[in-house]
Coordinates of C-alpha atoms (C1' of nucleotides) in Angstrom, one line a residue:
Chain A
M1 CA 37.2 169.1 40.1
T2 CA 40.1 168.9 42.5
D3 CA 39.4 168.8 46.2
V4 CA 38.4 172.1 47.7
R5 CA 41.0 173.5 50.1
V6 CA 40.5 176.8 52.0
R7 CA 42.4 178.5 54.6
F8 CA 41.9 181.0 57.4
A9 CA 45.1 183.0 57.9
P10 CA 45.0 185.3 60.9
S11 CA 48.0 187.3 62.1
P12 CA 48.8 186.8 65.8
T13 CA 48.9 190.4 66.7
G14 CA 46.1 190.3 69.3
P15 CA 42.6 188.9 69.9
L16 CA 40.6 187.7 66.9
H17 CA 38.2 190.4 65.7
I18 CA 34.6 189.2 65.3
G19 CA 34.9 190.0 61.6
G20 CA 37.7 187.6 61.4
V21 CA 35.6 185.0 63.1
R22 CA 33.0 185.5 60.3
T23 CA 35.6 185.1 57.6
A24 CA 36.8 181.9 59.3
L25 CA 33.2 180.7 59.4
Y26 CA 32.5 181.4 55.7
N27 CA 35.7 179.5 54.9
Y28 CA 34.6 176.6 57.1
L29 CA 31.0 176.5 55.8
F30 CA 32.3 176.5 52.2
A31 CA 34.8 173.7 53.0
K32 CA 32.2 171.5 54.6
K33 CA 29.7 172.2 51.9
M34 CA 32.2 171.1 49.2
G35 CA 33.5 168.2 51.2
G36 CA 36.8 170.0 51.3
T37 CA 39.6 170.8 53.8
M38 CA 39.9 173.7 56.2
I39 CA 43.4 175.0 57.0
L40 CA 44.5 177.3 59.7
R41 CA 47.7 179.2 58.9
I42 CA 49.4 181.7 61.2
E43 CA 50.7 184.7 59.4
D44 CA 53.4 185.9 61.7
T45 CA 55.8 187.5 59.3
D46 CA 55.8 190.8 61.2
Q47 CA 58.0 190.1 64.1
T48 CA 57.6 193.6 65.5
R49 CA 53.9 193.0 65.9
Y50 CA 54.1 189.6 67.5
V51 CA 51.9 189.4 70.6
P52 CA 52.5 186.5 73.0
G53 CA 49.4 184.4 73.6
A54 CA 47.6 185.6 70.5
E55 CA 48.0 182.4 68.6
D56 CA 46.7 180.3 71.5
Y57 CA 43.9 182.7 71.8
I58 CA 43.0 182.4 68.1
I59 CA 43.0 178.6 68.3
E60 CA 41.0 178.5 71.5
S61 CA 38.4 180.9 70.1
L62 CA 37.9 178.9 66.9
D63 CA 37.6 175.8 69.0
W64 CA 35.0 177.4 71.3
I65 CA 32.9 178.5 68.4
G66 CA 33.2 175.2 66.7
I67 CA 35.3 175.9 63.6
K68 CA 37.6 173.0 63.2
S69 CA 40.6 172.8 60.9
E70 CA 42.1 169.6 59.5
E71 CA 45.5 171.2 59.0
N72 CA 47.0 173.7 61.5
P73 CA 50.1 174.5 63.5
V74 CA 49.0 172.2 66.3
V75 CA 48.3 169.0 64.5
G76 CA 50.4 169.8 61.4
G77 CA 49.5 168.4 58.0
P78 CA 51.0 167.4 54.7
Y79 CA 51.9 170.9 53.6
G80 CA 53.4 172.3 56.8
P81 CA 54.7 174.1 58.6
Y82 CA 51.6 176.2 59.2
R83 CA 53.3 179.1 60.8
Q84 CA 54.9 181.5 58.3
S85 CA 57.8 182.4 60.5
E86 CA 58.8 178.7 60.2
R87 CA 58.6 178.8 56.5
K88 CA 61.0 181.7 56.2
A89 CA 63.5 179.8 54.1
M90 CA 61.0 178.9 51.4
Y91 CA 60.2 182.5 50.4
G92 CA 63.7 183.5 49.4
E93 CA 63.7 180.9 46.6
Y94 CA 60.7 182.4 44.9
A95 CA 61.9 186.0 45.4
Q96 CA 65.1 184.9 43.7
K97 CA 63.2 183.4 40.8
L98 CA 61.3 186.6 40.3
I99 CA 64.6 188.6 40.3
D100 CA 66.3 186.2 37.9
E101 CA 63.4 186.5 35.5
G102 CA 63.4 190.2 35.7
N103 CA 60.1 190.5 37.6
A104 CA 61.6 191.8 40.8
Y105 CA 64.6 193.7 41.9
Y106 CA 66.7 194.7 44.9
A107 CA 66.2 198.0 46.5
F108 CA 68.5 199.7 49.0
D109 CA 66.6 202.8 49.9
T110 CA 66.6 203.6 53.6
P111 CA 63.4 204.4 55.3
E112 CA 64.6 208.0 55.5
E113 CA 65.2 208.1 51.7
L114 CA 61.7 206.7 51.1
D115 CA 60.2 209.4 53.4
A116 CA 62.2 212.1 51.5
M117 CA 60.9 210.7 48.2
R118 CA 57.4 210.8 49.4
E119 CA 57.8 214.4 50.8
R120 CA 59.3 215.5 47.5
L121 CA 56.5 214.0 45.5
K122 CA 53.8 215.5 47.8
A123 CA 55.4 218.9 47.5
G124 CA 55.1 218.4 43.8
G125 CA 51.4 217.9 44.0
V126 CA 51.2 214.1 44.1
H127 CA 48.7 213.0 46.7
T128 CA 49.8 209.4 46.9
P129 CA 53.4 208.9 46.3
Q130 CA 54.1 205.5 44.9
Y131 CA 57.3 203.6 44.3
N132 CA 56.3 202.8 40.8
G133 CA 57.7 202.5 37.3
L134 CA 58.7 206.1 37.1
V135 CA 59.9 206.6 40.6
R136 CA 62.0 203.5 40.7
Q137 CA 64.3 205.0 38.2
Q138 CA 65.4 207.7 40.6
M139 CA 65.9 205.4 43.6
K140 CA 68.7 203.2 44.8
N141 CA 68.1 199.8 43.4
S142 CA 69.4 197.1 41.1
L143 CA 67.6 198.7 38.2
T144 CA 69.6 202.0 38.6
L145 CA 72.8 200.8 40.0
P146 CA 75.5 198.9 38.1
A147 CA 75.5 195.2 38.6
D148 CA 78.9 195.0 40.3
E149 CA 78.0 197.7 42.7
V150 CA 74.8 195.8 43.6
K151 CA 76.7 192.7 44.1
A152 CA 79.2 194.5 46.3
M153 CA 76.5 196.0 48.4
I154 CA 74.8 192.7 49.0
D155 CA 78.0 190.9 49.7
G156 CA 79.0 193.7 52.0
G157 CA 75.9 193.1 54.1
E158 CA 74.1 196.2 53.1
P159 CA 70.4 195.9 54.0
Y160 CA 68.0 195.5 51.1
V161 CA 64.5 194.6 50.2
V162 CA 63.1 192.9 47.2
R163 CA 60.5 194.7 45.2
L164 CA 58.1 193.5 42.6
K165 CA 58.7 195.1 39.2
V166 CA 55.1 196.0 38.2
P167 CA 54.6 196.2 34.5
L168 CA 54.1 199.8 33.2
K169 CA 51.1 199.1 31.1
D170 CA 49.0 196.1 31.8
E171 CA 45.3 195.5 32.5
I172 CA 44.8 193.0 35.3
R173 CA 41.5 191.2 35.5
L174 CA 40.2 188.8 38.1
Q175 CA 36.9 187.2 38.5
D176 CA 35.8 187.5 42.1
M177 CA 33.1 185.0 43.2
V178 CA 31.2 187.7 45.1
R179 CA 31.8 190.7 42.8
D180 CA 32.4 189.1 39.4
W181 CA 35.0 190.8 37.1
V182 CA 37.2 193.4 38.6
H183 CA 39.9 195.1 36.5
V184 CA 42.7 197.3 37.5
H185 CA 45.4 199.0 35.5
S186 CA 48.9 198.1 36.6
N187 CA 50.0 201.7 36.7
T188 CA 47.9 202.2 39.8
I189 CA 49.8 199.4 41.6
D190 CA 53.2 200.3 43.1
D191 CA 56.3 198.2 43.3
K192 CA 55.3 196.4 46.5
I193 CA 58.0 195.1 48.8
L194 CA 58.1 191.3 48.6
L195 CA 60.9 190.5 50.9
K196 CA 61.7 192.8 53.9
S197 CA 65.2 193.6 55.0
D198 CA 65.0 191.2 57.8
G199 CA 64.6 188.4 55.3
M200 CA 60.9 187.9 56.1
P201 CA 58.4 188.1 53.3
T202 CA 55.5 190.6 53.3
Y203 CA 51.9 189.4 53.3
H204 CA 51.8 189.6 49.5
L205 CA 54.6 187.2 48.7
A206 CA 54.0 184.9 51.7
N207 CA 50.3 184.5 51.0
V208 CA 50.7 183.7 47.3
V209 CA 53.6 181.3 47.9
D210 CA 51.8 179.5 50.7
D211 CA 48.5 179.3 49.0
H212 CA 50.2 177.7 46.0
L213 CA 52.3 175.3 48.0
M214 CA 49.4 174.4 50.2
K215 CA 47.2 173.8 47.2
I216 CA 44.6 176.3 48.3
T217 CA 41.7 176.3 45.8
H218 CA 39.6 179.2 47.1
V219 CA 40.8 182.3 48.9
I220 CA 37.9 183.7 51.0
R221 CA 38.9 186.8 52.8
G222 CA 37.7 190.3 53.8
E223 CA 37.1 193.1 51.3
E224 CA 40.1 195.1 52.6
W225 CA 42.2 192.7 50.4
L226 CA 40.4 193.5 47.2
P227 CA 42.7 196.4 46.2
S228 CA 45.8 194.2 46.5
A229 CA 44.2 191.2 44.8
P230 CA 45.4 192.3 41.3
L231 CA 48.9 192.4 42.7
H232 CA 48.5 188.8 43.8
V233 CA 47.3 187.8 40.4
L234 CA 50.5 189.4 39.0
L235 CA 52.6 187.3 41.4
Y236 CA 50.8 184.1 40.4
R237 CA 51.5 185.0 36.8
F238 CA 55.2 185.7 37.3
L239 CA 55.7 182.6 39.4
G240 CA 54.1 180.6 36.6
W241 CA 51.2 179.5 38.7
E242 CA 48.4 181.3 37.0
D243 CA 46.5 178.3 35.8
T244 CA 46.3 176.8 39.3
M245 CA 45.6 180.2 40.9
P246 CA 42.9 180.0 43.6
Q247 CA 39.5 181.5 43.1
F248 CA 38.9 184.7 45.1
A249 CA 35.9 185.7 47.1
H250 CA 36.1 189.0 48.9
L251 CA 33.6 189.3 51.8
P252 CA 31.7 192.5 52.6
L253 CA 32.9 194.3 55.8
L254 CA 31.3 194.3 59.2
L255 CA 30.3 197.9 59.8
K256 CA 29.7 199.9 62.9
P257 CA 26.2 199.9 64.3
D258 CA 25.7 203.6 63.8
G259 CA 27.2 205.9 61.2
N260 CA 29.6 204.3 58.8
G261 CA 32.9 202.5 58.7
K262 CA 34.6 199.4 59.8
L263 CA 33.5 198.0 63.1
S264 CA 36.0 198.9 65.7
K265 CA 36.8 198.3 69.3
R266 CA 35.7 201.8 70.1
D267 CA 32.2 201.1 68.7
A268 CA 31.9 197.9 70.7
D269 CA 32.8 199.7 73.9
K270 CA 30.5 202.6 73.1
H271 CA 27.5 200.3 72.7
G272 CA 28.6 197.9 75.4
F273 CA 29.0 194.7 73.5
P274 CA 32.0 192.5 73.0
L275 CA 34.1 192.6 69.8
Y276 CA 36.1 189.4 70.5
P277 CA 34.9 185.8 70.8
M278 CA 36.6 185.4 74.1
Q279 CA 37.9 187.7 76.8
W280 CA 41.3 189.0 76.1
T281 CA 43.9 190.3 78.5
D282 CA 46.5 192.4 76.9
P283 CA 49.9 191.0 78.0
K284 CA 51.6 194.4 77.9
E285 CA 49.0 196.8 79.2
G286 CA 47.1 194.3 81.3
T287 CA 43.8 195.7 80.0
V288 CA 40.9 193.3 79.6
A289 CA 38.6 193.3 76.6
S290 CA 35.3 191.5 77.0
G291 CA 34.4 188.4 74.9
F292 CA 31.1 186.9 73.7
R293 CA 31.8 183.7 75.6
E294 CA 32.2 185.5 79.0
S295 CA 29.3 187.7 78.2
G296 CA 27.0 184.7 78.2
Y297 CA 26.6 184.0 74.4
L298 CA 26.2 180.5 73.2
P299 CA 28.7 179.6 70.5
E300 CA 25.9 178.2 68.3
A301 CA 23.9 181.4 68.6
L302 CA 26.9 183.6 67.7
L303 CA 27.6 181.3 64.7
N304 CA 24.1 181.6 63.4
F305 CA 24.0 185.3 63.9
L306 CA 27.4 185.8 62.2
A307 CA 26.4 183.5 59.3
F308 CA 23.5 185.9 58.5
L309 CA 25.7 189.0 58.5
G310 CA 26.4 189.2 54.8
W311 CA 24.8 186.0 53.7
N312 CA 21.3 184.5 53.7
P313 CA 19.8 181.3 52.3
G314 CA 17.0 183.0 50.5
T315 CA 14.4 181.3 52.6
E316 CA 12.5 182.6 55.6
Q317 CA 14.2 180.3 58.0
E318 CA 16.2 182.2 60.6
L319 CA 17.4 179.5 63.0
F320 CA 19.9 177.1 61.6
T321 CA 21.8 174.2 63.1
F322 CA 25.4 174.0 62.0
D323 CA 24.5 171.2 59.6
E324 CA 21.7 173.2 58.1
L325 CA 24.0 176.1 57.6
V326 CA 26.5 173.9 55.7
D327 CA 23.7 172.5 53.7
S328 CA 22.3 175.8 52.5
F329 CA 25.6 177.8 52.2
S330 CA 26.7 179.1 48.9
I331 CA 29.1 181.8 47.9
D332 CA 26.8 183.3 45.3
R333 CA 24.3 184.3 48.0
I334 CA 26.9 186.4 49.8
Q335 CA 26.0 190.0 50.0
K336 CA 28.1 192.7 48.3
G337 CA 27.5 195.6 50.6
G338 CA 28.8 195.9 54.1
A339 CA 26.6 194.8 57.0
K340 CA 26.1 196.9 60.2
F341 CA 26.6 195.0 63.4
D342 CA 23.3 194.8 65.1
I343 CA 23.8 193.5 68.6
Q344 CA 20.1 193.3 69.3
K345 CA 19.8 190.7 66.7
A346 CA 22.6 188.8 68.3
Q347 CA 20.8 188.9 71.6
W348 CA 17.6 187.6 70.0
Y349 CA 19.6 184.7 68.5
N350 CA 21.1 184.0 71.9
Q351 CA 17.7 184.0 73.5
Q352 CA 16.3 181.5 71.0
Y353 CA 19.2 179.1 71.5
L354 CA 19.0 179.4 75.2
K355 CA 15.3 178.4 75.1
Q356 CA 16.2 175.4 73.1
L357 CA 18.5 174.0 75.8
S358 CA 17.3 171.4 78.2
N359 CA 16.8 172.2 81.9
A360 CA 19.7 169.9 82.7
E361 CA 22.1 171.8 80.3
L362 CA 20.9 175.1 81.5
G363 CA 21.2 173.9 85.1
Q364 CA 24.8 172.9 84.4
L365 CA 25.6 176.4 83.1
L366 CA 24.1 177.9 86.2
L367 CA 26.1 175.6 88.4
E368 CA 29.3 176.7 86.7
Q369 CA 28.6 180.3 87.4
L370 CA 27.6 179.6 91.0
K371 CA 30.9 178.0 91.5
T372 CA 32.7 181.1 90.5
E373 CA 30.5 183.0 92.9
G374 CA 31.3 180.6 95.7
I375 CA 27.7 179.5 96.0
E376 CA 26.7 175.9 96.6
A377 CA 23.5 174.4 95.0
S378 CA 22.3 170.9 94.1
P379 CA 22.0 170.0 90.4
E380 CA 18.2 169.5 91.1
K381 CA 17.9 173.0 92.4
A382 CA 19.9 174.4 89.5
E383 CA 17.7 172.6 87.1
A384 CA 14.5 173.8 88.7
I385 CA 15.8 177.4 88.6
A386 CA 16.7 177.0 84.9
N387 CA 13.3 175.6 84.2
N388 CA 11.7 178.8 85.6
M389 CA 14.2 181.2 84.2
K390 CA 14.7 180.0 80.6
E391 CA 11.9 182.1 79.2
R392 CA 13.3 185.3 80.6
I393 CA 17.0 185.2 80.0
T394 CA 19.1 186.7 77.2
Y395 CA 22.5 185.5 78.4
T396 CA 23.6 182.5 80.2
S397 CA 24.8 184.8 83.0
D398 CA 21.2 186.0 83.5
L399 CA 20.5 182.6 85.1
W400 CA 22.5 184.0 88.1
T401 CA 22.3 187.7 87.8
E402 CA 18.6 187.9 87.2
A403 CA 17.7 185.4 89.9
K404 CA 20.1 185.8 92.7
Y405 CA 17.2 185.5 95.2
F406 CA 17.1 181.8 94.7
H407 CA 20.4 181.6 96.6
I408 CA 20.6 184.8 98.6
A409 CA 17.7 186.4 100.5
P410 CA 16.8 189.8 99.1
I411 CA 18.7 192.8 100.6
E412 CA 16.7 195.5 98.9
Y413 CA 13.0 195.6 97.9
D414 CA 11.8 197.1 94.6
E415 CA 10.8 200.6 95.8
K416 CA 8.0 201.2 93.4
T417 CA 6.2 197.9 94.2
V418 CA 6.6 198.5 97.9
R419 CA 5.0 202.0 97.5
K420 CA 2.1 200.7 95.6
K421 CA 1.4 197.2 96.9
W422 CA 2.8 197.0 100.4
N423 CA 0.0 197.8 102.8
E424 CA -1.9 196.5 105.9
T425 CA -4.1 194.2 103.9
A426 CA -1.2 192.6 102.2
V427 CA 0.8 192.2 105.5
N428 CA -2.3 190.6 107.1
G429 CA -2.5 188.2 104.3
L430 CA 1.2 187.4 104.5
K431 CA 0.9 186.8 108.3
A432 CA -2.0 184.5 107.8
F433 CA 0.0 182.7 105.1
T434 CA 3.0 182.1 107.4
S435 CA 0.9 180.7 110.1
A436 CA -0.8 178.4 107.6
L437 CA 2.7 177.3 106.4
A438 CA 3.9 176.6 109.9
S439 CA 2.0 173.3 110.0
E440 CA 3.0 172.2 106.5
G441 CA 5.6 169.7 105.3
D442 CA 7.7 170.0 102.2
L443 CA 6.4 172.4 99.7
T444 CA 5.5 171.5 96.1
P445 CA 4.2 174.2 93.7
E446 CA 0.8 172.6 93.9
R447 CA 0.7 172.4 97.7
A448 CA 2.0 175.9 97.9
K449 CA -0.8 177.1 95.8
E450 CA -3.4 175.2 97.8
V451 CA -2.3 176.7 101.0
F452 CA -2.0 180.2 99.6
S453 CA -5.5 180.0 98.0
K454 CA -7.1 178.6 101.1
T455 CA -5.5 181.3 103.3
L456 CA -6.7 184.1 101.1
E457 CA -10.1 182.6 100.8
D458 CA -10.5 182.3 104.6
A459 CA -9.3 185.9 105.0
G460 CA -11.6 187.1 102.3
L461 CA -8.7 188.5 100.2
G462 CA -8.1 188.5 96.5
F463 CA -4.9 187.2 94.9
G464 CA -3.9 190.6 93.6
K465 CA -4.0 192.1 97.1
V466 CA -1.3 189.8 98.5
M467 CA 0.6 188.4 95.6
P468 CA 2.8 191.4 94.9
A469 CA 3.7 191.7 98.5
L470 CA 4.6 188.0 98.7
R471 CA 6.8 188.4 95.6
I472 CA 8.6 191.3 97.1
S473 CA 9.2 189.5 100.3
L474 CA 10.6 186.5 98.6
T475 CA 12.6 188.0 95.7
G476 CA 12.8 191.8 96.3
Q477 CA 11.8 192.2 92.6
A478 CA 8.7 193.3 90.8
G479 CA 8.7 190.5 88.3
G480 CA 9.8 186.9 87.8
P481 CA 8.7 183.3 87.5
D482 CA 5.7 181.7 89.0
L483 CA 5.6 182.3 92.8
M484 CA 4.5 178.9 93.7
E485 CA 7.4 177.4 91.8
I486 CA 9.7 179.9 93.6
M487 CA 8.4 178.8 97.0
A488 CA 8.9 175.2 96.2
I489 CA 12.5 175.8 95.3
L490 CA 13.2 178.0 98.3
G491 CA 11.6 175.6 100.8
R492 CA 9.0 176.2 103.4
E493 CA 11.3 177.5 106.2
E494 CA 13.1 179.9 104.0
V495 CA 9.7 181.3 102.7
I496 CA 8.5 181.9 106.2
Q497 CA 11.7 183.5 107.2
R498 CA 11.8 185.8 104.2
I499 CA 8.2 186.9 104.8
E500 CA 8.9 187.7 108.4
T501 CA 12.1 189.6 107.5
A502 CA 10.2 191.7 105.0
I503 CA 7.4 192.4 107.4
T504 CA 9.9 193.7 109.9
R505 CA 12.0 195.6 107.5
L506 CA 9.1 197.2 105.7
Q507 CA 7.2 198.2 108.8
E508 CA 7.3 201.9 108.1
N509 CA 5.9 201.5 104.7
V510 CA 2.6 200.0 105.9
Chain B
rG1 C1' 43.4 213.4 45.9
rG2 C1' 43.9 208.4 43.2
rU3 C1' 42.3 203.2 42.5
rC4 C1' 38.7 199.8 43.6
rC5 C1' 34.1 198.3 45.8
rG6 C1' 29.2 199.3 47.3
rU7 C1' 23.8 201.6 47.9
rU8 C1' 15.7 197.9 49.1
rC9 C1' 12.0 199.5 55.9
rG10 C1' 16.1 202.2 61.8
rU11 C1' 19.0 197.1 61.3
rC12 C1' 19.9 192.1 58.7
rU13 C1' 17.7 190.9 54.2
rA14 C1' 14.0 188.4 49.9
rG15 C1' 13.5 190.1 45.1
rG16 C1' 17.0 188.3 37.8
rG17 C1' 11.1 193.4 33.7
rG18 C1' 4.5 193.0 35.4
rU19 C1' 4.4 191.6 43.3
rU20 C1' -0.8 195.1 47.6
rA21 C1' 7.8 195.2 47.3
rG22 C1' 8.0 189.6 51.4
rG23 C1' 10.4 187.9 56.1
rA24 C1' 13.3 188.6 60.6
rC25 C1' 15.2 192.0 64.7
rG26 C1' 13.7 196.5 67.0
rC27 C1' 9.7 199.7 68.1
rC28 C1' 4.2 200.5 69.0
rU29 C1' -0.9 198.4 70.1
rG30 C1' -4.0 194.5 71.8
rG31 C1' -4.7 189.4 73.9
rU32 C1' -2.9 185.4 77.3
rU33 C1' -0.3 185.7 82.2
rU34 C1' -2.3 187.4 89.8
rU35 C1' 3.8 190.1 88.1
rC36 C1' 8.0 190.1 84.6
rA37 C1' 9.2 187.3 80.5
rU38 C1' 7.4 183.9 77.0
rC39 C1' 3.6 183.1 73.5
rC40 C1' -0.3 184.8 70.1
rA41 C1' -2.6 188.7 66.9
rG42 C1' -2.1 193.3 64.6
rG43 C1' 0.6 197.9 63.3
rU44 C1' 4.8 201.2 61.9
rA45 C1' 8.5 201.6 58.1
rA46 C1' 12.3 200.9 52.3
rC47 C1' 13.7 200.5 46.4
rA48 C1' 19.7 207.3 47.2
rG49 C1' 18.6 211.0 42.9
rG50 C1' 18.4 211.9 37.6
rG51 C1' 18.4 210.2 32.8
rG52 C1' 17.7 206.4 29.3
rU53 C1' 16.1 201.1 27.2
rU54 C1' 11.0 199.0 27.4
rC55 C1' 4.0 198.6 26.5
rG56 C1' 6.0 198.1 31.6
rA57 C1' 11.6 198.9 35.7
rA58 C1' 13.6 197.8 42.7
rU59 C1' 15.1 194.6 38.7
rC60 C1' 19.0 196.2 32.4
rC61 C1' 22.4 200.7 30.8
rC62 C1' 24.6 205.6 31.8
rC63 C1' 25.5 209.8 34.9
rU64 C1' 25.3 212.1 39.7
rA65 C1' 25.2 211.8 44.9
rC66 C1' 26.5 209.4 49.2
rG67 C1' 29.3 205.7 51.8
rG68 C1' 33.3 202.4 52.4
rA69 C1' 38.1 199.8 51.7
rC70 C1' 42.9 200.5 50.1
rU71 C1' 46.9 203.9 49.2
rG72 C1' 53.5 201.0 55.1
rC73 C1' 60.0 197.0 55.1
rC74 C1' 51.1 195.8 58.8
rA75 C1' 48.4 191.9 57.8

RNA sequence: GGUCCGUUCGUCUAGGGGUUAGGACGCCUGGUUUUCAUCCAGGUAACAGGGGUUCGAAUCCCCUACGGACUGCCA
């Protein structure tokens, strides 16, 4: 078998949708599994929808999540260029071939004339007006106009498009790797535009020409392309490439968490989760859309989660390293039905991957965040905090947001705990503890525990009487890591000070 | 409307004629923990409906219902 070559071909019209990331992932997994090549091709044939920065965003996103391509617009490759706008000259040749062989034709209808045609047909009871075998005979094109007139129009600079001449009666069959045989009758396909009046190809032509020229062996893409797949088969046939036509695999859609339908930005906002791999700032509106990266997701976790949305290895293993994913991946285990996007599962994956990180790695992540907050901390301290927080975080950002008290003394105290646990007994215990601490040196968790136990023992108090008050004084919160550990990280003097501050500020609650 | 695709616990899914229909997330209960979380144990919950085929259908066939995608000089 020839070497497997797959491509991910996004259009630079904005940030990369998470569904696109999954498509890229499946392509990548398949390529790695087969020892093949992954190609990134930018489909920028629609100049009106071009968004500055989108291409860089796509490349950076794929890089962040760990999807690497061997051939792409940045490093190039043997079948470049990898940006369709730069391949513009190539498409005309094939459009011409189609015209010459009677499989395509010129059309001169203006947008207004097309609208009028659609209106006319709708009025006549046709729900979906098509530019098809019947309609084309009543329109302005090289099939209805005399040859010399056509030539004159083209020479005279009259704008035109090239349309595919879809056969009237033909059954088109294709074997999809996910769905098996799909057949469609040609009379349900209309004469799609191949070359636009600006000379750029549409997706249909560009994708077929490029996939052929780039020797793509497998086209793995979203289900939204299934209806136009027969059209692409027709193109391969007319271009004489049917025997080297790539195999198709149409992936199930990512659906909204509730109800039905394609996952959209609206759903993501409604449920408060990101839709894009990285944060995206719209260059025109200036609006900011959140990203998984900035929300504290680990790329490995997101990858694992995404891999399981529409595919599974058939075993009971849930956590997979990238290599394991490659190892077990196969297209015939891809699901046919759409998968609802369940952010809770993504959170669980993130938690699992977070727990697997070393304290040093986690500490480093915390340090990065502290830097953006303008807070200084030693790597040792960050590591110690990470060690105590790793069992209770969902996002990397929780290292900071859930444990600010390691860096800043509490400003507020959990109201419920104060009401129930802050009383004279507790305050007395706290006071005894600070005096005991006064004569201590550096605190270790062990030493802190010894002093605390001894103090309570001498005062004849139980742990439960004082502990909650101590926690409140130190952290302001009701829950959290082991207090002895917290005290060791905070340091003796800070502990004493926070207790005294709390006693003063909570006086009225005694 | 038309064409195409789909349908197993709330969610992701295992399942290729005979299973107590399995796992994971979530949720609930209990245990561990001086707190929270983790962890451990247990529980809740599904084959869209109807016809066939068969000794026997979640599994094969047909119909219905429901859902989705597509239906642009967008990709």
